[in-house]
XYZ file of C-alpha atoms in Angstrom:
281
model
C 24.540 48.589 20.570
C 22.245 51.505 20.675
C 19.771 51.365 23.737
C 16.390 52.739 22.711
C 14.009 53.717 25.674
C 10.249 53.231 24.634
C 7.566 54.938 27.100
C 3.968 53.774 26.877
C 5.085 50.410 25.823
C 1.694 49.016 27.245
C -0.361 51.364 25.191
C -1.577 51.255 21.558
C 1.127 53.495 20.229
C 4.081 52.605 22.163
C 3.235 48.780 21.991
C 3.104 49.039 18.321
C 6.527 50.720 18.123
C 7.850 48.072 20.302
C 6.601 45.455 17.959
C 8.216 47.112 15.056
C 11.570 47.414 16.680
C 11.850 44.134 18.770
C 14.064 41.713 17.143
C 14.203 43.710 13.915
C 17.781 44.856 14.102
C 20.504 43.354 16.304
C 22.189 47.026 16.805
C 19.171 47.924 18.863
C 18.741 47.163 22.424
C 15.206 48.061 23.669
C 14.315 49.275 27.234
C 10.507 49.393 28.114
C 9.545 52.065 30.356
C 6.168 51.389 31.910
C 4.122 52.078 34.957
C 3.329 48.315 35.537
C 5.849 45.894 34.437
C 2.939 43.319 34.455
C 1.407 44.926 31.532
C 4.553 45.368 29.421
C 4.601 43.549 26.000
C 5.863 39.969 26.109
C 9.085 40.591 24.318
C 12.579 39.513 25.532
C 13.827 42.885 26.536
C 14.572 45.120 29.478
C 11.553 46.446 31.399
C 11.783 49.311 33.978
C 8.771 51.035 35.969
C 8.653 54.622 36.362
C 6.079 57.518 35.890
C 6.690 60.797 34.239
C 6.244 62.676 37.530
C 8.452 60.715 39.655
C 12.006 62.158 38.914
C 14.055 59.795 40.797
C 12.386 56.453 39.191
C 12.596 57.839 35.895
C 16.248 58.868 36.285
C 17.060 55.398 37.376
C 15.166 53.835 34.422
C 16.742 56.283 31.831
C 20.367 55.705 32.697
C 22.114 54.146 29.627
C 19.087 55.137 27.278
C 20.639 56.877 24.280
C 17.483 57.581 22.254
C 14.287 57.935 23.773
C 10.524 57.434 22.489
C 8.546 59.785 24.709
C 4.807 59.146 24.219
C 2.678 62.164 25.770
C 1.109 60.982 28.833
C -2.693 60.968 29.990
C -4.307 64.146 29.713
C -4.872 66.215 32.834
C -3.952 69.151 34.639
C -0.662 67.822 35.964
C 0.692 66.919 32.475
C 2.900 69.933 31.995
C 4.597 69.410 35.283
C 5.033 65.551 34.631
C 6.409 66.091 31.229
C 8.835 68.734 32.501
C 9.949 66.406 35.185
C 10.349 63.544 32.897
C 12.510 65.722 30.232
C 14.660 67.035 33.087
C 15.362 63.163 34.276
C 15.929 62.105 30.392
C 18.652 65.101 30.209
C 20.278 64.201 33.597
C 20.403 60.714 32.822
C 22.485 61.241 29.418
C 19.759 60.649 26.925
C 21.179 62.024 23.707
C 17.921 62.114 21.558
C 14.103 62.396 22.389
C 11.487 61.579 19.801
C 8.203 63.217 21.212
C 4.628 62.691 20.044
C 3.336 66.074 19.948
C 0.272 67.669 18.379
C -0.209 69.484 14.834
C -0.398 73.069 15.457
C 1.190 72.819 19.007
C 1.256 76.447 20.373
C 0.298 78.681 23.350
C -2.705 79.829 21.499
C -3.756 76.565 19.719
C -7.578 76.220 19.562
C -7.415 72.566 20.719
C -6.557 73.360 24.451
C -4.342 70.176 24.825
C -2.026 71.755 22.056
C -0.985 74.002 24.766
C 0.425 71.168 26.831
C 2.347 69.874 23.759
C 3.837 73.358 23.075
C 5.139 73.403 26.640
C 6.788 70.184 26.183
C 8.397 71.131 22.994
C 9.825 74.108 24.588
C 11.140 72.112 27.555
C 12.764 69.850 24.970
C 14.394 72.553 22.968
C 15.807 73.945 26.323
C 17.042 70.503 27.613
C 20.254 70.384 25.480
C 19.124 66.864 24.084
C 18.630 66.463 20.431
C 15.030 66.032 19.488
C 12.405 65.135 16.803
C 8.727 66.008 17.116
C 6.159 63.911 15.522
C 2.974 66.326 15.485
C 0.236 63.973 15.145
C -3.246 65.042 14.087
C -6.304 63.132 15.526
C -6.165 59.370 15.003
C -8.235 57.999 12.384
C -8.720 54.965 14.679
C -10.633 56.745 17.391
C -12.928 58.771 15.129
C -15.875 56.145 15.364
C -15.622 56.504 19.152
C -16.689 60.139 18.900
C -20.162 58.961 18.066
C -22.951 58.092 20.751
C -24.526 54.970 21.086
C -26.900 55.975 18.129
C -23.808 56.609 15.852
C -24.133 60.285 16.044
C -21.215 62.651 16.306
C -22.137 65.967 17.747
C -20.121 68.909 17.985
C -19.421 72.732 16.831
C -17.150 71.370 13.931
C -19.486 73.111 11.228
C -17.808 72.204 7.738
C -14.346 72.428 8.880
C -12.006 69.711 7.576
C -9.960 67.023 9.513
C -6.659 65.440 8.206
C -6.751 62.563 10.839
C -3.894 60.083 10.572
C -3.569 56.451 11.232
C -1.973 55.600 14.690
C -0.190 52.761 12.635
C 1.530 55.135 10.533
C 2.763 57.245 13.414
C 4.246 54.096 14.945
C 5.859 53.169 11.626
C 7.103 56.829 11.309
C 8.452 56.644 14.857
C 10.443 53.458 14.167
C 12.161 55.017 11.315
C 13.202 57.977 13.363
C 14.372 55.804 16.186
C 16.567 53.815 13.980
C 18.611 56.689 12.607
C 17.651 59.569 15.060
C 20.601 61.788 13.721
C 18.968 62.171 10.349
C 15.986 63.813 11.983
C 17.574 65.846 14.454
C 15.584 69.026 14.947
C 12.839 67.993 12.720
C 9.157 68.550 13.348
C 6.991 66.343 11.236
C 3.318 66.795 10.782
C 1.621 63.601 10.752
C -1.626 63.634 8.834
C -3.713 61.288 6.697
C -3.873 61.561 2.816
C -7.252 63.783 2.711
C -8.970 66.173 4.965
C -12.726 65.187 5.558
C -15.811 67.085 7.021
C -17.364 65.026 9.841
C -20.361 64.189 7.643
C -17.905 62.387 5.173
C -16.307 60.735 8.249
C -19.543 59.523 9.600
C -20.632 58.208 6.212
C -17.465 56.611 5.283
C -17.057 55.010 8.911
C -20.502 53.784 8.793
C -20.225 52.014 5.585
C -16.921 50.231 6.792
C -18.604 49.504 10.221
C -21.755 48.314 8.982
C -23.698 50.807 11.018
C -25.729 54.100 10.574
C -23.645 57.116 11.339
C -24.086 60.836 11.099
C -22.926 64.070 12.275
C -25.056 66.738 13.975
C -24.027 70.413 14.324
C -24.062 71.844 17.861
C -23.244 75.275 19.109
C -20.440 75.893 21.564
C -22.654 76.358 24.316
C -24.843 73.615 23.255
C -21.982 71.246 23.217
C -20.781 72.406 26.821
C -24.252 71.730 28.136
C -24.613 68.280 26.400
C -21.279 67.328 27.835
C -21.958 68.688 31.359
C -25.275 66.662 31.099
C -23.617 63.482 29.987
C -20.628 63.667 32.408
C -21.589 65.770 35.320
C -18.335 64.899 37.051
C -16.215 66.138 34.380
C -13.632 68.748 35.249
C -13.598 72.194 33.128
C -10.402 71.233 31.508
C -11.986 68.148 30.177
C -14.773 69.854 28.934
C -12.689 72.476 27.164
C -10.640 69.689 25.640
C -13.596 67.858 24.232
C -15.515 70.921 22.949
C -12.129 72.396 21.574
C -11.546 69.251 19.540
C -14.554 70.340 17.238
C -13.678 73.847 17.397
C -10.231 73.151 16.066
C -12.022 71.379 13.165
C -14.220 74.275 12.575
C -11.583 76.978 12.278
C -9.252 74.779 9.991
C -6.520 73.983 12.660
C -6.555 70.452 11.745
C -7.230 70.656 8.167
C -3.722 71.002 6.442
C -2.505 67.684 4.670
C 1.230 67.176 5.078
C 3.470 64.956 2.946
C 5.676 64.005 5.897
C 4.159 60.502 6.434
C 4.730 59.605 2.977
C 8.326 61.234 3.031
C 9.324 59.024 6.276
C 7.556 55.728 5.031
C 7.864 55.909 1.255
C 4.348 55.191 0.786
C 0.928 57.263 1.148
C -0.574 57.425 4.515
C -3.470 54.958 5.136
C -7.125 56.060 4.478
C -10.112 56.142 7.128
C -11.328 52.925 5.217
C -8.003 51.042 5.366
C -7.701 51.776 9.070
C -11.246 50.834 10.206
C -10.991 47.625 7.872
C -7.874 46.638 9.972
C -9.522 46.880 13.341
């Protein structure tokens, strides 16, 4: 039996990976790592409570895990520390291979500010001595409609930049493929994108058509974008404002535009389109 640890199992991505693997292969023994066991998926498997920032709890939960699916934790100023702590605990626990959900273009100078956190985690995994695979996700197609306000307007400094967003379900299926045979993917960094790169005008028009609501994109300048978000969320911290605005500036400068063949290589079929994702909601 190979024991696979799945973090974030009570969330959308980890939960989907759990459903794909649970009971699908008698060679696999799943262990769900969650903050609150009461919220874990209702599957017949081992459930352990831990958080990324609690080294001792993580170490206890990870002992005996051979392959680990590490979903990046909640955004915030402590995320780098929490990820490093969890990676160190995994290495100490004897985990052999980690599949980590990173972000396209993860780098210390990434336009999208949260890409810096993912770069730090990738470096921690490279230095850990554990084998690893990075699933570098683009933005999720599933959440793009949530960028719109109550009037269906997406606002931001994205210009005419393009976005190759990916279906969360495709990332989950790709993760399941890698987790079943991690040795075949050791050292790989897969760029997880959709089949096309869209400007936000196209996203709004096509999403609106599927959802049956009027949607549009309105261009903002960078300072205007900061001002509108400060007005809407007066308690937001600076890192949050930077992350929100840089989502759009990363689209504008082409950081999120490249279309990768990696989803099709892993799944043996083309990635889902925006319409397919929204129709399945």
